[in-house]
């Protein structure tokens, strides 16, 4: 209140993620109902800030969006305004256009900005903060790989989808005595594979944090056979790699700040196992963007709502330059200067891996 905030802007950057709409809704409702702020959304992430493409966020426009995946503001994972592609004399060149965005905000009367995104989007939020913009970050990613928060929203939904997929794959695995492989997302972190693998009763979980030996996977399949279990379920994170080997890259998105897209390890593993396992057909399912789409889980709706409310409370308290976090089930905040680039991986010796091993799950090591 002391900071004379009248109008706030909101944008979503990076890949879509379950819970984005729930954050937008919570921000808007808290801002209007408790602080009397006007709220606008920038469309297509930072591009909207540069081109001043806005839409009003009101109690009406955010109605009915809580459960929906995606983002009503649209998103982009390509537009870094500090290194933005513009055309000059018919040639594409990279320019820092952040001042244009700041001037747009000034003209629009936007006093503070809430940026909802992952590491790349929040890096730009930090840089706008350095230039004096009153900015608050909200962490999103299905990968759950940001160190400063116990959970990012979107992760719980992705784990739920992957778990259901494993439940369904059990049907075919049991009926046909097959080896079924499920490849899940997560970039270089194994959180989705680990949690869905334990919840979905996988026999083998392969994660980037523990390099695997294909012979150990064969041993596990054979051990199960000796126990009368004539099928096996393997969940493999897209960033998993064999001992001494490398990740499988599915695509290079040249105009993305983070161009490497992982993917393909599931099918490669199926191919490699074919020659080593007798008596079983091996099939791979790649879950892909299904993990990010559709209905948002109640956990993520709750977390997103808490984050959205906290982001507006931080604006009112004048605590700019911070990102909201979850620490031990309490909402807290950390300065963007201290959180960027700080990633969180599965600890190979941590409790969750020990739990999985304790119930007989193999990590292929
Ligand atoms: O970071 C979220 C994520 O879904 C990763 O798990 C995955 O590697 C990547 O994004 C996929 O990116 P895109 O949506 O550009 O294909």
mmCIF file with all atom_site columns, N, CA and C in Angstrom, residues 212-247:
data_model
loop_
_atom_site.group_PDB
_atom_site.id
_atom_site.type_symbol
_atom_site.label_atom_id
_atom_site.label_alt_id
_atom_site.label_comp_id
_atom_site.label_asym_id
_atom_site.label_entity_id
_atom_site.label_seq_id
_atom_site.pdbx_PDB_ins_code
_atom_site.Cartn_x
_atom_site.Cartn_y
_atom_site.Cartn_z
_atom_site.occupancy
_atom_site.B_iso_or_equiv
_atom_site.pdbx_formal_charge
_atom_site.auth_seq_id
_atom_site.auth_comp_id
_atom_site.auth_asym_id
_atom_site.auth_atom_id
_atom_site.pdbx_PDB_model_num
ATOM 1   N N  . UNK A 1 212 ? 22.986 -45.855 -16.166 1.00 0.00 ? 212 UNK A N  1
ATOM 2   C CA . UNK A 1 212 ? 22.547 -47.257 -16.120 1.00 0.00 ? 212 UNK A CA 1
ATOM 3   C C  . UNK A 1 212 ? 23.432 -48.167 -16.955 1.00 0.00 ? 212 UNK A C  1
ATOM 4   N N  . UNK A 1 213 ? 23.409 -49.458 -16.573 1.00 0.00 ? 213 UNK A N  1
ATOM 5   C CA . UNK A 1 213 ? 24.115 -50.515 -17.306 1.00 0.00 ? 213 UNK A CA 1
ATOM 6   C C  . UNK A 1 213 ? 23.016 -51.442 -17.830 1.00 0.00 ? 213 UNK A C  1
ATOM 7   N N  . UNK A 1 214 ? 22.916 -51.585 -19.138 1.00 0.00 ? 214 UNK A N  1
ATOM 8   C CA . UNK A 1 214 ? 21.809 -52.350 -19.726 1.00 0.00 ? 214 UNK A CA 1
ATOM 9   C C  . UNK A 1 214 ? 21.793 -53.807 -19.218 1.00 0.00 ? 214 UNK A C  1
ATOM 10  N N  . UNK A 1 215 ? 22.969 -54.332 -18.897 1.00 0.00 ? 215 UNK A N  1
ATOM 11  C CA . UNK A 1 215 ? 23.029 -55.720 -18.400 1.00 0.00 ? 215 UNK A CA 1
ATOM 12  C C  . UNK A 1 215 ? 22.325 -55.864 -17.044 1.00 0.00 ? 215 UNK A C  1
ATOM 13  N N  . UNK A 1 216 ? 22.366 -54.788 -16.247 1.00 0.00 ? 216 UNK A N  1
ATOM 14  C CA . UNK A 1 216 ? 21.667 -54.820 -14.946 1.00 0.00 ? 216 UNK A CA 1
ATOM 15  C C  . UNK A 1 216 ? 20.150 -54.823 -15.152 1.00 0.00 ? 216 UNK A C  1
ATOM 16  N N  . UNK A 1 217 ? 19.710 -54.171 -16.219 1.00 0.00 ? 217 UNK A N  1
ATOM 17  C CA . UNK A 1 217 ? 18.268 -54.176 -16.519 1.00 0.00 ? 217 UNK A CA 1
ATOM 18  C C  . UNK A 1 217 ? 17.854 -55.593 -16.929 1.00 0.00 ? 217 UNK A C  1
ATOM 19  N N  . UNK A 1 218 ? 18.683 -56.226 -17.754 1.00 0.00 ? 218 UNK A N  1
ATOM 20  C CA . UNK A 1 218 ? 18.408 -57.619 -18.187 1.00 0.00 ? 218 UNK A CA 1
ATOM 21  C C  . UNK A 1 218 ? 18.369 -58.533 -16.955 1.00 0.00 ? 218 UNK A C  1
ATOM 22  N N  . UNK A 1 219 ? 19.333 -58.344 -16.050 1.00 0.00 ? 219 UNK A N  1
ATOM 23  C CA . UNK A 1 219 ? 19.366 -59.162 -14.815 1.00 0.00 ? 219 UNK A CA 1
ATOM 24  C C  . UNK A 1 219 ? 18.060 -59.031 -14.042 1.00 0.00 ? 219 UNK A C  1
ATOM 25  N N  . UNK A 1 220 ? 17.554 -57.792 -13.960 1.00 0.00 ? 220 UNK A N  1
ATOM 26  C CA . UNK A 1 220 ? 16.303 -57.558 -13.212 1.00 0.00 ? 220 UNK A CA 1
ATOM 27  C C  . UNK A 1 220 ? 15.131 -58.280 -13.890 1.00 0.00 ? 220 UNK A C  1
ATOM 28  N N  . UNK A 1 221 ? 15.085 -58.202 -15.226 1.00 0.00 ? 221 UNK A N  1
ATOM 29  C CA . UNK A 1 221 ? 14.002 -58.866 -15.964 1.00 0.00 ? 221 UNK A CA 1
ATOM 30  C C  . UNK A 1 221 ? 14.075 -60.392 -15.732 1.00 0.00 ? 221 UNK A C  1
ATOM 31  N N  . UNK A 1 222 ? 15.309 -60.924 -15.775 1.00 0.00 ? 222 UNK A N  1
ATOM 32  C CA . UNK A 1 222 ? 15.487 -62.374 -15.596 1.00 0.00 ? 222 UNK A CA 1
ATOM 33  C C  . UNK A 1 222 ? 15.164 -62.807 -14.160 1.00 0.00 ? 222 UNK A C  1
ATOM 34  N N  . UNK A 1 223 ? 15.545 -61.952 -13.224 1.00 0.00 ? 223 UNK A N  1
ATOM 35  C CA . UNK A 1 223 ? 15.219 -62.258 -11.807 1.00 0.00 ? 223 UNK A CA 1
ATOM 36  C C  . UNK A 1 223 ? 13.702 -62.325 -11.620 1.00 0.00 ? 223 UNK A C  1
ATOM 37  N N  . UNK A 1 224 ? 12.980 -61.393 -12.260 1.00 0.00 ? 224 UNK A N  1
ATOM 38  C CA . UNK A 1 224 ? 11.524 -61.401 -12.154 1.00 0.00 ? 224 UNK A CA 1
ATOM 39  C C  . UNK A 1 224 ? 10.947 -62.678 -12.780 1.00 0.00 ? 224 UNK A C  1
ATOM 40  N N  . UNK A 1 225 ? 11.534 -63.085 -13.884 1.00 0.00 ? 225 UNK A N  1
ATOM 41  C CA . UNK A 1 225 ? 11.063 -64.317 -14.545 1.00 0.00 ? 225 UNK A CA 1
ATOM 42  C C  . UNK A 1 225 ? 11.193 -65.511 -13.606 1.00 0.00 ? 225 UNK A C  1
ATOM 43  N N  . UNK A 1 226 ? 12.347 -65.568 -12.921 1.00 0.00 ? 226 UNK A N  1
ATOM 44  C CA . UNK A 1 226 ? 12.573 -66.687 -11.978 1.00 0.00 ? 226 UNK A CA 1
ATOM 45  C C  . UNK A 1 226 ? 11.530 -66.670 -10.861 1.00 0.00 ? 226 UNK A C  1
ATOM 46  N N  . UNK A 1 227 ? 11.050 -65.464 -10.553 1.00 0.00 ? 227 UNK A N  1
ATOM 47  C CA . UNK A 1 227 ? 10.022 -65.326 -9.510  1.00 0.00 ? 227 UNK A CA 1
ATOM 48  C C  . UNK A 1 227 ? 8.616  -65.528 -10.075 1.00 0.00 ? 227 UNK A C  1
ATOM 49  N N  . UNK A 1 228 ? 8.538  -65.858 -11.360 1.00 0.00 ? 228 UNK A N  1
ATOM 50  C CA . UNK A 1 228 ? 7.225  -66.105 -11.982 1.00 0.00 ? 228 UNK A CA 1
ATOM 51  C C  . UNK A 1 228 ? 6.552  -64.840 -12.500 1.00 0.00 ? 228 UNK A C  1
ATOM 52  N N  . UNK A 1 229 ? 7.272  -63.731 -12.511 1.00 0.00 ? 229 UNK A N  1
ATOM 53  C CA . UNK A 1 229 ? 6.705  -62.470 -13.045 1.00 0.00 ? 229 UNK A CA 1
ATOM 54  C C  . UNK A 1 229 ? 7.141  -62.345 -14.498 1.00 0.00 ? 229 UNK A C  1
ATOM 55  N N  . UNK A 1 230 ? 6.218  -62.578 -15.409 1.00 0.00 ? 230 UNK A N  1
ATOM 56  C CA . UNK A 1 230 ? 6.602  -62.716 -16.809 1.00 0.00 ? 230 UNK A CA 1
ATOM 57  C C  . UNK A 1 230 ? 6.491  -61.403 -17.608 1.00 0.00 ? 230 UNK A C  1
ATOM 58  N N  . UNK A 1 231 ? 6.442  -60.316 -16.904 1.00 0.00 ? 231 UNK A N  1
ATOM 59  C CA . UNK A 1 231 ? 6.444  -59.000 -17.583 1.00 0.00 ? 231 UNK A CA 1
ATOM 60  C C  . UNK A 1 231 ? 7.287  -58.050 -16.735 1.00 0.00 ? 231 UNK A C  1
ATOM 61  N N  . UNK A 1 232 ? 7.710  -56.951 -17.334 1.00 0.00 ? 232 UNK A N  1
ATOM 62  C CA . UNK A 1 232 ? 8.407  -55.916 -16.552 1.00 0.00 ? 232 UNK A CA 1
ATOM 63  C C  . UNK A 1 232 ? 8.042  -54.538 -17.079 1.00 0.00 ? 232 UNK A C  1
ATOM 64  N N  . UNK A 1 233 ? 8.043  -53.582 -16.175 1.00 0.00 ? 233 UNK A N  1
ATOM 65  C CA . UNK A 1 233 ? 7.729  -52.187 -16.526 1.00 0.00 ? 233 UNK A CA 1
ATOM 66  C C  . UNK A 1 233 ? 8.967  -51.333 -16.230 1.00 0.00 ? 233 UNK A C  1
ATOM 67  N N  . UNK A 1 234 ? 9.381  -50.597 -17.245 1.00 0.00 ? 234 UNK A N  1
ATOM 68  C CA . UNK A 1 234 ? 10.545 -49.714 -17.095 1.00 0.00 ? 234 UNK A CA 1
ATOM 69  C C  . UNK A 1 234 ? 10.092 -48.278 -17.331 1.00 0.00 ? 234 UNK A C  1
ATOM 70  N N  . UNK A 1 235 ? 10.422 -47.364 -16.411 1.00 0.00 ? 235 UNK A N  1
ATOM 71  C CA . UNK A 1 235 ? 10.189 -45.942 -16.676 1.00 0.00 ? 235 UNK A CA 1
ATOM 72  C C  . UNK A 1 235 ? 11.547 -45.279 -16.843 1.00 0.00 ? 235 UNK A C  1
ATOM 73  N N  . UNK A 1 236 ? 11.683 -44.570 -17.952 1.00 0.00 ? 236 UNK A N  1
ATOM 74  C CA . UNK A 1 236 ? 12.981 -43.947 -18.245 1.00 0.00 ? 236 UNK A CA 1
ATOM 75  C C  . UNK A 1 236 ? 12.790 -42.439 -18.437 1.00 0.00 ? 236 UNK A C  1
ATOM 76  N N  . UNK A 1 237 ? 13.595 -41.668 -17.716 1.00 0.00 ? 237 UNK A N  1
ATOM 77  C CA . UNK A 1 237 ? 13.565 -40.212 -17.882 1.00 0.00 ? 237 UNK A CA 1
ATOM 78  C C  . UNK A 1 237 ? 14.238 -39.851 -19.203 1.00 0.00 ? 237 UNK A C  1
ATOM 79  N N  . UNK A 1 238 ? 13.736 -38.817 -19.857 1.00 0.00 ? 238 UNK A N  1
ATOM 80  C CA . UNK A 1 238 ? 14.301 -38.449 -21.175 1.00 0.00 ? 238 UNK A CA 1
ATOM 81  C C  . UNK A 1 238 ? 15.788 -38.098 -21.090 1.00 0.00 ? 238 UNK A C  1
ATOM 82  N N  . UNK A 1 239 ? 16.254 -37.729 -19.903 1.00 0.00 ? 239 UNK A N  1
ATOM 83  C CA . UNK A 1 239 ? 17.665 -37.347 -19.747 1.00 0.00 ? 239 UNK A CA 1
ATOM 84  C C  . UNK A 1 239 ? 18.549 -38.474 -19.232 1.00 0.00 ? 239 UNK A C  1
ATOM 85  N N  . UNK A 1 240 ? 18.002 -39.701 -19.148 1.00 0.00 ? 240 UNK A N  1
ATOM 86  C CA . UNK A 1 240 ? 18.807 -40.826 -18.629 1.00 0.00 ? 240 UNK A CA 1
ATOM 87  C C  . UNK A 1 240 ? 19.863 -41.231 -19.658 1.00 0.00 ? 240 UNK A C  1
ATOM 88  N N  . UNK A 1 241 ? 20.989 -41.721 -19.158 1.00 0.00 ? 241 UNK A N  1
ATOM 89  C CA . UNK A 1 241 ? 22.029 -42.165 -20.105 1.00 0.00 ? 241 UNK A CA 1
ATOM 90  C C  . UNK A 1 241 ? 22.788 -43.356 -19.542 1.00 0.00 ? 241 UNK A C  1
ATOM 91  N N  . UNK A 1 242 ? 23.334 -44.202 -20.451 1.00 0.00 ? 242 UNK A N  1
ATOM 92  C CA . UNK A 1 242 ? 24.091 -45.372 -19.984 1.00 0.00 ? 242 UNK A CA 1
ATOM 93  C C  . UNK A 1 242 ? 25.449 -44.946 -19.441 1.00 0.00 ? 242 UNK A C  1
ATOM 94  N N  . UNK A 1 243 ? 26.053 -45.833 -18.674 1.00 0.00 ? 243 UNK A N  1
ATOM 95  C CA . UNK A 1 243 ? 27.388 -45.568 -18.124 1.00 0.00 ? 243 UNK A CA 1
ATOM 96  C C  . UNK A 1 243 ? 28.333 -45.222 -19.276 1.00 0.00 ? 243 UNK A C  1
ATOM 97  N N  . UNK A 1 244 ? 28.966 -44.091 -19.152 1.00 0.00 ? 244 UNK A N  1
ATOM 98  C CA . UNK A 1 244 ? 29.932 -43.674 -20.180 1.00 0.00 ? 244 UNK A CA 1
ATOM 99  C C  . UNK A 1 244 ? 29.293 -43.205 -21.481 1.00 0.00 ? 244 UNK A C  1
ATOM 100 N N  . UNK A 1 245 ? 27.973 -43.217 -21.564 1.00 0.00 ? 245 UNK A N  1
ATOM 101 C CA . UNK A 1 245 ? 27.297 -42.802 -22.803 1.00 0.00 ? 245 UNK A CA 1
ATOM 102 C C  . UNK A 1 245 ? 26.738 -41.397 -22.678 1.00 0.00 ? 245 UNK A C  1
ATOM 103 N N  . UNK A 1 246 ? 25.887 -41.062 -23.639 1.00 0.00 ? 246 UNK A N  1
ATOM 104 C CA . UNK A 1 246 ? 25.354 -39.703 -23.633 1.00 0.00 ? 246 UNK A CA 1
ATOM 105 C C  . UNK A 1 246 ? 23.829 -39.711 -23.732 1.00 0.00 ? 246 UNK A C  1
ATOM 106 N N  . UNK A 1 247 ? 23.224 -38.550 -23.515 1.00 0.00 ? 247 UNK A N  1
ATOM 107 C CA . UNK A 1 247 ? 21.767 -38.431 -23.629 1.00 0.00 ? 247 UNK A CA 1
ATOM 108 C C  . UNK A 1 247 ? 21.366 -38.541 -25.105 1.00 0.00 ? 247 UNK A C  1
#
